[in-house]
Short mmCIF file of C-alpha atoms and ligand atoms in Angstrom, two decimals:
data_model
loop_
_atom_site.label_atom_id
_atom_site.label_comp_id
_atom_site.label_asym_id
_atom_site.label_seq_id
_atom_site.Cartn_x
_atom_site.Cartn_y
_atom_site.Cartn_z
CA UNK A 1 105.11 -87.83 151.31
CA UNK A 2 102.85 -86.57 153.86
CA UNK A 3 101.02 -82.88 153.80
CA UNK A 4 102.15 -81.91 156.96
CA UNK A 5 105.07 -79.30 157.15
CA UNK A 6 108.31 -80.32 157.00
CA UNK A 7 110.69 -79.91 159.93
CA UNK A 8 114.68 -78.60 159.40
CA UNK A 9 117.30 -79.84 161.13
CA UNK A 10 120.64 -77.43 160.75
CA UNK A 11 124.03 -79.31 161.25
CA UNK A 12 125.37 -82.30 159.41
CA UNK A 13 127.07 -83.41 162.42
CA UNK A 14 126.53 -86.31 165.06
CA UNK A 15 123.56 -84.80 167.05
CA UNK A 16 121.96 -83.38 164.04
CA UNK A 17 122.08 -86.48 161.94
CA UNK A 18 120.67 -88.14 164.92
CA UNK A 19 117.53 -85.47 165.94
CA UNK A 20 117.39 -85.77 162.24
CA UNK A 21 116.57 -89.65 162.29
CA UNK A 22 114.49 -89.23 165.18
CA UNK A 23 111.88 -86.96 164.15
CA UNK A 24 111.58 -88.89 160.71
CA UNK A 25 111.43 -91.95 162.61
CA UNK A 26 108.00 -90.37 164.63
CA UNK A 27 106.63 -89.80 161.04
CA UNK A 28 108.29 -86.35 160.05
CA UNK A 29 109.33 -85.43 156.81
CA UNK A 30 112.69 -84.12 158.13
CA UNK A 31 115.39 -81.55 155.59
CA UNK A 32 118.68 -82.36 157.08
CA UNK A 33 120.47 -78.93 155.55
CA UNK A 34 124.43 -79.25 155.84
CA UNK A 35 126.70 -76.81 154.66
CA UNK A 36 129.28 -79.93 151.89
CA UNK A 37 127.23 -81.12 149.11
CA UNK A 38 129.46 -84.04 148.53
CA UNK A 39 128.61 -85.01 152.06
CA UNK A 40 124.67 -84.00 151.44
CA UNK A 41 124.96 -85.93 147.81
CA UNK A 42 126.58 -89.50 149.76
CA UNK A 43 124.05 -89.22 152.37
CA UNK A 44 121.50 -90.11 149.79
CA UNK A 45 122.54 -92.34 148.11
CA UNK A 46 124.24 -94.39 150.77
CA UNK A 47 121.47 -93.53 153.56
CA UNK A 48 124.79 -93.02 155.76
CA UNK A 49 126.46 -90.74 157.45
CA UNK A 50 130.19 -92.45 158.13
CA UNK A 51 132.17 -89.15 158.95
CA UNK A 52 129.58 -88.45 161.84
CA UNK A 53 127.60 -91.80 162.63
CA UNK A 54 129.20 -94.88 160.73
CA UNK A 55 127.04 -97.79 160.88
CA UNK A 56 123.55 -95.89 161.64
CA UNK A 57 121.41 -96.12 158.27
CA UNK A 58 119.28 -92.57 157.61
CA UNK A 59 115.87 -92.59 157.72
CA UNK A 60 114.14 -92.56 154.30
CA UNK A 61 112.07 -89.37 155.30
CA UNK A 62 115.42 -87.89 156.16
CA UNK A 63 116.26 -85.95 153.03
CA UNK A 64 119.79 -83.89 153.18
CA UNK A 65 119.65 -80.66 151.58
CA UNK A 66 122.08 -77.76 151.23
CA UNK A 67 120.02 -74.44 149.93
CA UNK A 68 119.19 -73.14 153.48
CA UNK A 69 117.29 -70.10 152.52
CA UNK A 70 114.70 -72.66 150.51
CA UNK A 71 114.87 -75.14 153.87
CA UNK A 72 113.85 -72.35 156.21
CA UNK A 73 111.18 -71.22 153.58
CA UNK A 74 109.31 -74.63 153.70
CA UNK A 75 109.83 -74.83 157.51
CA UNK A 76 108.23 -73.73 160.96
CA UNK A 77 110.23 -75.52 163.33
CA UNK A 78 113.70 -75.59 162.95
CA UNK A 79 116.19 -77.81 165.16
CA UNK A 80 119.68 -75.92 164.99
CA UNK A 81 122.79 -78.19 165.71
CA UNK A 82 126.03 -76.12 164.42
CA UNK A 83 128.68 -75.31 166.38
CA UNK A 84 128.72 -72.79 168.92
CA UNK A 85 131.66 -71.47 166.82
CA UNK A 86 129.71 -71.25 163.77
CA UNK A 87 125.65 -70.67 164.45
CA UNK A 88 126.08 -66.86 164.26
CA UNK A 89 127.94 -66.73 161.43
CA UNK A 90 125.68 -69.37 159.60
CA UNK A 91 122.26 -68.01 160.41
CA UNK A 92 122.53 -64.14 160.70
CA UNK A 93 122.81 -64.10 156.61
CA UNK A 94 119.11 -65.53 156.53
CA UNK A 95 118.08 -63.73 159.78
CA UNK A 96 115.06 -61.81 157.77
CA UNK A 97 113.45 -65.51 157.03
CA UNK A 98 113.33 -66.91 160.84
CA UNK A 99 110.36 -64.26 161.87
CA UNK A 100 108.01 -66.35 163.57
CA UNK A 101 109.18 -69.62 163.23
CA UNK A 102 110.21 -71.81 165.86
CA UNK A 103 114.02 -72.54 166.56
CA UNK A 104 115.59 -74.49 168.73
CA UNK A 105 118.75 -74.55 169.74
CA UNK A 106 120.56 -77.87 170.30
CA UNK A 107 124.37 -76.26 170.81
CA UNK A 108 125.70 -76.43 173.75
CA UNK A 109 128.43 -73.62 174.21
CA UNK A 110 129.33 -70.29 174.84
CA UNK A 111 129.70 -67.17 172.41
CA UNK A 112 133.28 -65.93 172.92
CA UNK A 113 133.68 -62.19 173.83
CA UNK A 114 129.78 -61.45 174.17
CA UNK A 115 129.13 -64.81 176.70
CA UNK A 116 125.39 -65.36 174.87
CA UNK A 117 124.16 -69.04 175.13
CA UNK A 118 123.04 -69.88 171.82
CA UNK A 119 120.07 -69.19 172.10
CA UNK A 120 120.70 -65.94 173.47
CA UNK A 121 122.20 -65.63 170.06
CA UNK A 122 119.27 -66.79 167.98
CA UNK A 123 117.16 -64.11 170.10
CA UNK A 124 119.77 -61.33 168.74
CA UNK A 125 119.80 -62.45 165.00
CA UNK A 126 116.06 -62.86 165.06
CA UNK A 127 114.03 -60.74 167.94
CA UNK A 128 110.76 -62.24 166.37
CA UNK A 129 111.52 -65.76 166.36
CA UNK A 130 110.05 -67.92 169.26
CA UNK A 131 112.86 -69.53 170.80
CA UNK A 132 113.63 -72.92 172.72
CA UNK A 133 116.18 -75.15 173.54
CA UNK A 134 116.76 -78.58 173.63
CA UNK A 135 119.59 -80.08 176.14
CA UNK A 136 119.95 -83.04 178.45
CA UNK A 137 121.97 -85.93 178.68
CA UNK A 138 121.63 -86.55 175.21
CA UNK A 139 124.80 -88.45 173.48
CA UNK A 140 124.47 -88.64 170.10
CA UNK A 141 125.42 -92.22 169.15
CA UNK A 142 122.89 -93.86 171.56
CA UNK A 143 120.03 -91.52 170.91
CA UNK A 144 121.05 -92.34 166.80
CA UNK A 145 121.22 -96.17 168.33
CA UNK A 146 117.60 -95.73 170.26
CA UNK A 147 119.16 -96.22 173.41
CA UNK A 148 116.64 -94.98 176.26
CA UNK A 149 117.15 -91.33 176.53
CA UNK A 150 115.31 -88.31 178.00
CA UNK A 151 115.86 -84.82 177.17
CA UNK A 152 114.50 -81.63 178.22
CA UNK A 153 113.03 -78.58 176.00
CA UNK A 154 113.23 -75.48 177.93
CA UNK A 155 111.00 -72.43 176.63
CA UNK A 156 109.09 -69.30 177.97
CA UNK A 157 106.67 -70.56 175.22
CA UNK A 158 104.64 -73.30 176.48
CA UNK A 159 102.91 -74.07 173.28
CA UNK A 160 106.85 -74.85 171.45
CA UNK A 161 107.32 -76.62 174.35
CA UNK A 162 104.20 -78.74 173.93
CA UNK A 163 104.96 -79.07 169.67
CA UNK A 164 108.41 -79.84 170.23
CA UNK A 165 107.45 -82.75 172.75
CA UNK A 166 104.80 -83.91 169.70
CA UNK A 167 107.60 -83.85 167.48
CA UNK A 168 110.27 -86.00 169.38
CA UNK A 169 108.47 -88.20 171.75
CA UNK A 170 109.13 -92.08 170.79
CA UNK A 171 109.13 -95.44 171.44
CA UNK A 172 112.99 -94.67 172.61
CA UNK A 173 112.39 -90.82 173.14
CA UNK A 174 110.98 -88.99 176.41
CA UNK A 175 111.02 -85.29 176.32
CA UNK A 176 110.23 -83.21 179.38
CA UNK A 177 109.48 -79.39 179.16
CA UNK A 178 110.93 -76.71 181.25
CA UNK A 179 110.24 -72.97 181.55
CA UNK A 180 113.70 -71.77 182.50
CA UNK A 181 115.58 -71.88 179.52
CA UNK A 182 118.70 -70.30 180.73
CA UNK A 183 119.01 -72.76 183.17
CA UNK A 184 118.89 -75.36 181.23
CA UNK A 185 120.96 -73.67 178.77
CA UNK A 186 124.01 -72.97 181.13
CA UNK A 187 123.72 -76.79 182.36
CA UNK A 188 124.61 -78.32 178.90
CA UNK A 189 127.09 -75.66 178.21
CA UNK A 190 128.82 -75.76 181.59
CA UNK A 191 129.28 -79.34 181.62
CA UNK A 192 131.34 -79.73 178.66
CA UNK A 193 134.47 -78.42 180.58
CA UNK A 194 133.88 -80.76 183.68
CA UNK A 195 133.84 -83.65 180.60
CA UNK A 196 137.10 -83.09 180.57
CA UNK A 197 138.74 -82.74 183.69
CA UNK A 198 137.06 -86.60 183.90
CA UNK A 199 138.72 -87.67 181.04
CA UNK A 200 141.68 -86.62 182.55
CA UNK A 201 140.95 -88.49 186.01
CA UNK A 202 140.55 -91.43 183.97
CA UNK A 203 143.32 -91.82 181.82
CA UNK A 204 145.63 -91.17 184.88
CA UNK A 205 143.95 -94.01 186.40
CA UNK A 206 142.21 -91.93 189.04
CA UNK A 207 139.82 -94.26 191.83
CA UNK A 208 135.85 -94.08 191.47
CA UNK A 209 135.72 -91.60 195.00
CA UNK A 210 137.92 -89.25 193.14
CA UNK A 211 135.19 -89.40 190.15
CA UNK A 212 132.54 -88.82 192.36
CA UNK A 213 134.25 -86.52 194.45
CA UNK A 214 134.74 -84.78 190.76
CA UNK A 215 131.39 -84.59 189.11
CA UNK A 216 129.42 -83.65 192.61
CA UNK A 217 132.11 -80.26 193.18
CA UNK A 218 131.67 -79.69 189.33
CA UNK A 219 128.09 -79.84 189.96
CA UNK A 220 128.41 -77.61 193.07
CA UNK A 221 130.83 -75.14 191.02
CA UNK A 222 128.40 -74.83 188.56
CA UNK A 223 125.39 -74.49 190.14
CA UNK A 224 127.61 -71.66 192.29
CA UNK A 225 128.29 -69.86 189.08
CA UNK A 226 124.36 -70.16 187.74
CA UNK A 227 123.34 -68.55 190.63
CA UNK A 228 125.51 -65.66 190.16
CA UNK A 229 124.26 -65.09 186.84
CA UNK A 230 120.61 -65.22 188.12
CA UNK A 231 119.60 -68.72 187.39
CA UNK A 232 117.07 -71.25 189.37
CA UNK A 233 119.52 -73.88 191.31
CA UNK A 234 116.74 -76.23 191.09
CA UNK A 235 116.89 -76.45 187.55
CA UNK A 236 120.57 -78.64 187.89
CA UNK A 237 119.14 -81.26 189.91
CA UNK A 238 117.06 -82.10 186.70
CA UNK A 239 118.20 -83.85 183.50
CA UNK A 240 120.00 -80.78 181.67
CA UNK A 241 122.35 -80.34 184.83
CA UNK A 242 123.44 -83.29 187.07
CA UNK A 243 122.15 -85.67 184.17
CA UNK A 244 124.04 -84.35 181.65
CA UNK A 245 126.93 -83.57 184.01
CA UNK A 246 127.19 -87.27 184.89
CA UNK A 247 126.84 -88.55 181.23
CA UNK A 248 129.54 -86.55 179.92
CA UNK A 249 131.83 -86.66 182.99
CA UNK A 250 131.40 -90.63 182.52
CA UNK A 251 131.06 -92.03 178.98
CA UNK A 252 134.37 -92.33 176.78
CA UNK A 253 131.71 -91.62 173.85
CA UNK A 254 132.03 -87.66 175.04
CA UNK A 255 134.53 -85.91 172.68
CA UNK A 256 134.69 -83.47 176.04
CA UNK A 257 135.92 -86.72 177.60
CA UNK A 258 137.92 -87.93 174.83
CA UNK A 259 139.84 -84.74 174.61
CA UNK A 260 140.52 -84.45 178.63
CA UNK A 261 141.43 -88.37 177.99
CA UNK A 262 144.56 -88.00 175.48
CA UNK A 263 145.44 -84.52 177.89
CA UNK A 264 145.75 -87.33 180.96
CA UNK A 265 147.86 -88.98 177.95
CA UNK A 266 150.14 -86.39 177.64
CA UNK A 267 148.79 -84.95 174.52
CA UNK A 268 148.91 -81.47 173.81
CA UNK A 269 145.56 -79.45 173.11
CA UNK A 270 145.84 -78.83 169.84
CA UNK A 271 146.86 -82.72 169.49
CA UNK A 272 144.00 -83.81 171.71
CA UNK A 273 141.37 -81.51 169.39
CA UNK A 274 142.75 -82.98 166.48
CA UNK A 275 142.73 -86.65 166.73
CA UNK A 276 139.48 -85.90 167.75
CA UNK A 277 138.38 -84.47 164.31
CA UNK A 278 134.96 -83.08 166.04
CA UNK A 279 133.17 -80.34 168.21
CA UNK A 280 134.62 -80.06 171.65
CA UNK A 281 132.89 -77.40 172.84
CA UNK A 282 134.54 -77.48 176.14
CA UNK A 283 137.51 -75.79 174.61
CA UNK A 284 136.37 -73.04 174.03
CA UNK A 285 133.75 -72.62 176.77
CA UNK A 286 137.10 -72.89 179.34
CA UNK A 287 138.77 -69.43 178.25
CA UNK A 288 135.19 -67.60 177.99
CA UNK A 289 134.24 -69.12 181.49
CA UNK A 290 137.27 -68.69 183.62
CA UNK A 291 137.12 -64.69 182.42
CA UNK A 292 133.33 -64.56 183.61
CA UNK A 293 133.78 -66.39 186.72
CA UNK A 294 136.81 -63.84 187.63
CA UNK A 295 134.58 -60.66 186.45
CA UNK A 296 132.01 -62.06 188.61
CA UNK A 297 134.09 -63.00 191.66
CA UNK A 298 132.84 -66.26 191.66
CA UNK A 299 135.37 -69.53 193.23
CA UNK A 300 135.37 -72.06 190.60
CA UNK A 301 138.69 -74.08 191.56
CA UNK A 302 138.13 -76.97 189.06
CA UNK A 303 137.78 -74.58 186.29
CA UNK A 304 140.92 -72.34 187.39
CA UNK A 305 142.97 -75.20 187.77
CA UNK A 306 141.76 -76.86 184.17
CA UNK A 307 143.13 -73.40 182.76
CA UNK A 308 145.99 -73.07 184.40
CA UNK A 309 146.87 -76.77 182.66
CA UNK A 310 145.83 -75.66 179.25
CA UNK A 311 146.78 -71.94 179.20
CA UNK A 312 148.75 -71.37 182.04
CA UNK A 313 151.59 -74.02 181.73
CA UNK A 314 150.87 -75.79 185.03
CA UNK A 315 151.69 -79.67 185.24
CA UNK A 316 148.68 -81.78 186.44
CA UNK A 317 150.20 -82.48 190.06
CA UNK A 318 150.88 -79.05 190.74
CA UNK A 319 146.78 -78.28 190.60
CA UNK A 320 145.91 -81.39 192.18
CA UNK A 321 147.75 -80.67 194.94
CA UNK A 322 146.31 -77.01 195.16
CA UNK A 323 143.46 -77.99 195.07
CA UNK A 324 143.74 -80.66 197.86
CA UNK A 325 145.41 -78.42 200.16
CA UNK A 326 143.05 -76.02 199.49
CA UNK A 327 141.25 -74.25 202.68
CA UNK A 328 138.27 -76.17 203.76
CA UNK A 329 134.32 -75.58 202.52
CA UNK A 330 130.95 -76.27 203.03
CA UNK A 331 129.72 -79.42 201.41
CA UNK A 332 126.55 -77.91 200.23
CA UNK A 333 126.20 -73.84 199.74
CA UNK A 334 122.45 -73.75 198.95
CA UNK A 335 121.16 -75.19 202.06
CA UNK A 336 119.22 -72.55 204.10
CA UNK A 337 119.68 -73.02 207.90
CA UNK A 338 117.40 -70.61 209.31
CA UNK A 339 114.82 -72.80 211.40
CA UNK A 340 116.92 -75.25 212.19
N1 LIG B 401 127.18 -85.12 169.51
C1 LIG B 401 126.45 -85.14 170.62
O1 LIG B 401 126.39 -86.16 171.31
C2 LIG B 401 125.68 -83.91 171.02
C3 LIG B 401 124.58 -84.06 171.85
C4 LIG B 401 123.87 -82.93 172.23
C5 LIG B 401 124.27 -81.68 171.80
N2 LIG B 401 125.37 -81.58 170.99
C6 LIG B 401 125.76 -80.24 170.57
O2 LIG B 401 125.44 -80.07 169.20
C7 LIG B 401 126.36 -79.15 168.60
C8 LIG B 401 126.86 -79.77 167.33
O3 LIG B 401 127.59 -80.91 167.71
P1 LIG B 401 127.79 -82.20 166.81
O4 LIG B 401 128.09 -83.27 167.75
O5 LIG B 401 126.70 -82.41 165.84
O6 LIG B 401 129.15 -81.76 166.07
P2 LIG B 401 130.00 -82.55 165.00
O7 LIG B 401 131.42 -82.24 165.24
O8 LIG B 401 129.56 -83.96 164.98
O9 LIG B 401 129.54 -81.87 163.63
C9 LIG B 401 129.58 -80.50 163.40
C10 LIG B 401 128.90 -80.24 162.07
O10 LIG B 401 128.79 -78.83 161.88
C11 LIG B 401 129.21 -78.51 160.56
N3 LIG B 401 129.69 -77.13 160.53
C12 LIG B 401 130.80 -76.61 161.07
N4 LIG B 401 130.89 -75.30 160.78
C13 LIG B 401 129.81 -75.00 160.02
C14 LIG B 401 129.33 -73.81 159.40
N5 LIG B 401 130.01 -72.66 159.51
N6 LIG B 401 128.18 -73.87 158.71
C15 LIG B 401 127.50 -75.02 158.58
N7 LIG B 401 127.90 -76.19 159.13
C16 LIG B 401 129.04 -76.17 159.86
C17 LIG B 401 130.30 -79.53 160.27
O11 LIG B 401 130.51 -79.62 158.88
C18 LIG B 401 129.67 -80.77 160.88
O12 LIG B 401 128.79 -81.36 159.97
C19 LIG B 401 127.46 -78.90 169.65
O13 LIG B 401 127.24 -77.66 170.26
C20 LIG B 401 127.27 -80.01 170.66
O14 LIG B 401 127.62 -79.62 171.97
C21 LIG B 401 126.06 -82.65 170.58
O1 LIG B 402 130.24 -85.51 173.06
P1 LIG B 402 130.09 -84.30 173.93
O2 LIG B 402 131.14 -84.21 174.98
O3 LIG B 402 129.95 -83.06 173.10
O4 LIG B 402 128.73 -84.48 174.73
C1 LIG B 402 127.58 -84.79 174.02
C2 LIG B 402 126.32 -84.39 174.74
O5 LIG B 402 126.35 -83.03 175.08
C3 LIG B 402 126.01 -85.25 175.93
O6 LIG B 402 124.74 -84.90 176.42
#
């Protein structure tokens, strides 16, 4: 035991397991809260977490809890890795304890309805919290596996900023700070639908120009929409937008992936979410973002078509070949001509 404070990590998941292992691998005492205590009760005695991580043994100064009012009490910072479906509905029940602590937010969606990022969310339940966010290309397994891996933490708050870089920088670990934390917000959450148009290019066999050709329009489509909603472009050149964009839209460890994968298999949705047995946020983040993008008036082809598959009952080769026939664009919208 050590005096210093402990850190909480919310979410007995992948990512949270592995943030979890992370931080008590740089020397914190880490409470891992998660929601089963069956699951909370195996992961100490077998130091594993097999639904989640199989094979990856758990820290000894990882110590899985599941009384999250006494967590928060012993804690300043606080890593949050629930669902996007679920962080709401989790936290607002202890939103009185979270005054002045810091929390960051590791979920990368979408609130349905209201369109908050998540940490947009945490700012609601708890005005006097100090907030930050934690997103890059970031998969859980290889960060778990200490696989080189950068991410970036993205606050108005420069001093979280600075003690969450204390708290997760490694041997395997880089973390680089950023001040526009709706940027980098809207990257990680934006990419997740992308992650599965690829999967879908890749189970039907699709060449490597038609991947690039995919993740460099999903990059421009996004970055389109950003701007719309006020964010820095600049900000998706960095890790939390092309480099999680690329991950995601590449690696069959992506459950975005693996879900656009068994649709390019002819699964159906629901089938695809359920052999998959974890978060896709992507899913959800579709429905909410295609409504935005029409309120807005923004062209986002690759998300239209992706819902007209899932929601709309249109066969694959009817949107490819829209979208192929579709009228001619500029390769880059963000270039600025004047003085040339
Ligand atoms: N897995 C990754 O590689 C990764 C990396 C970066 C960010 N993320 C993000 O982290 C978030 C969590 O993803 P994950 O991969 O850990 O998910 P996961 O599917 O691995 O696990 C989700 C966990 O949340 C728990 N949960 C569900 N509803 C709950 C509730 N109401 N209250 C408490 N716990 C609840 C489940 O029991 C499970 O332990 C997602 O938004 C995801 O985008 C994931
Ligand atoms: O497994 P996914 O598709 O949720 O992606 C995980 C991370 O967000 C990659 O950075």
């Amino acid at each position: 035991m050590t005096d210093k404070q402990p850190i909480a990590v919310l979410g007995g998941g992948s990512f949270g397991t592995a943030i979890a292992n992370l931080l008590a691998e740089n020397g914190q005492q880490v409470l891992h809260w998660m929601r089963d205590p069956e699951q909370a009760a195996a992961i100490k005695n077998d130091r594993e977490n097999p639904r989640y991580l199989k094979g990856i043994k758990i820290h000894s100064g990882v110590e899985p809890v599941t009384d999250l009012s006494a967590t928060l009490a012993q804690c300043q910072m606080i890593f949050v890795a629930l669902p996007s479906s679920a962080l709401r509905q989790a936290l607002q029940p202890v939103a009185d304890q979270l005054k002045g602590k810091m929390l960051v937010s590791t979920t990368k969606g979408i609130e349905a309805n209201t369109f908050l990022l998540m940490s947009q969310i945490l700012e609601d339940i708890a005005p006097e919290a100090r907030i930050g966010v934690l997103s890059g290309p970031n998969l859980a397994r290889e960060v778990a596996e200490n696989a080189l891996t950068a991410s970036v933490v993205a606050s108005e708050d420069e001093d979280l900023c600075r003690q969450v870089q204390a708290a997760l920088h490694g041997r395997t670990f880089r973390v680089y700070a950023s001040s526009d934390r709706f940027g980098v917000e809207l990257g990680g959450a934006l990419k997740n639908v992308y992650a599965i148009i690829a999967g879908m290019a890749a189970a039907m066999g699709m060449g490597e120009n038609t991947k690039s050709m995919l993740i460099t329009r999903a990059l421009a489509e996004m970055t389109r929409f950003a701007v719309k909603l006020g964010a820095n472009p600049m900000t998706f050149l960095g890790l939390a937008g092309v480099g999680d964009l690329i991950v995601t839209c590449s690696s069959s460890k992506s459950r975005n992936y693996q879900v656009g994968y068994a649709l390019g298999e002819g699964l159906t949705l629901e089938a695809a979410v359920a052999r998959l047995g974890e978060v896709a946020e992507g899913v959800n983040t579709i429905k909410v973002l295609k409504a935005k993008a029409e309120e807005m008036q923004v062209y986002m082809p690759l998300v239209t078509g992706l819902h007209a598959i899932l929601f709309e009952g249109r066969t694959l080769d009817q949107v490819i070949g829209a979208l192929m026939r579709g009228e001619p664009k500029t390769d880059v919208d963000f270039i600025s001509t004047s003085g040339f």
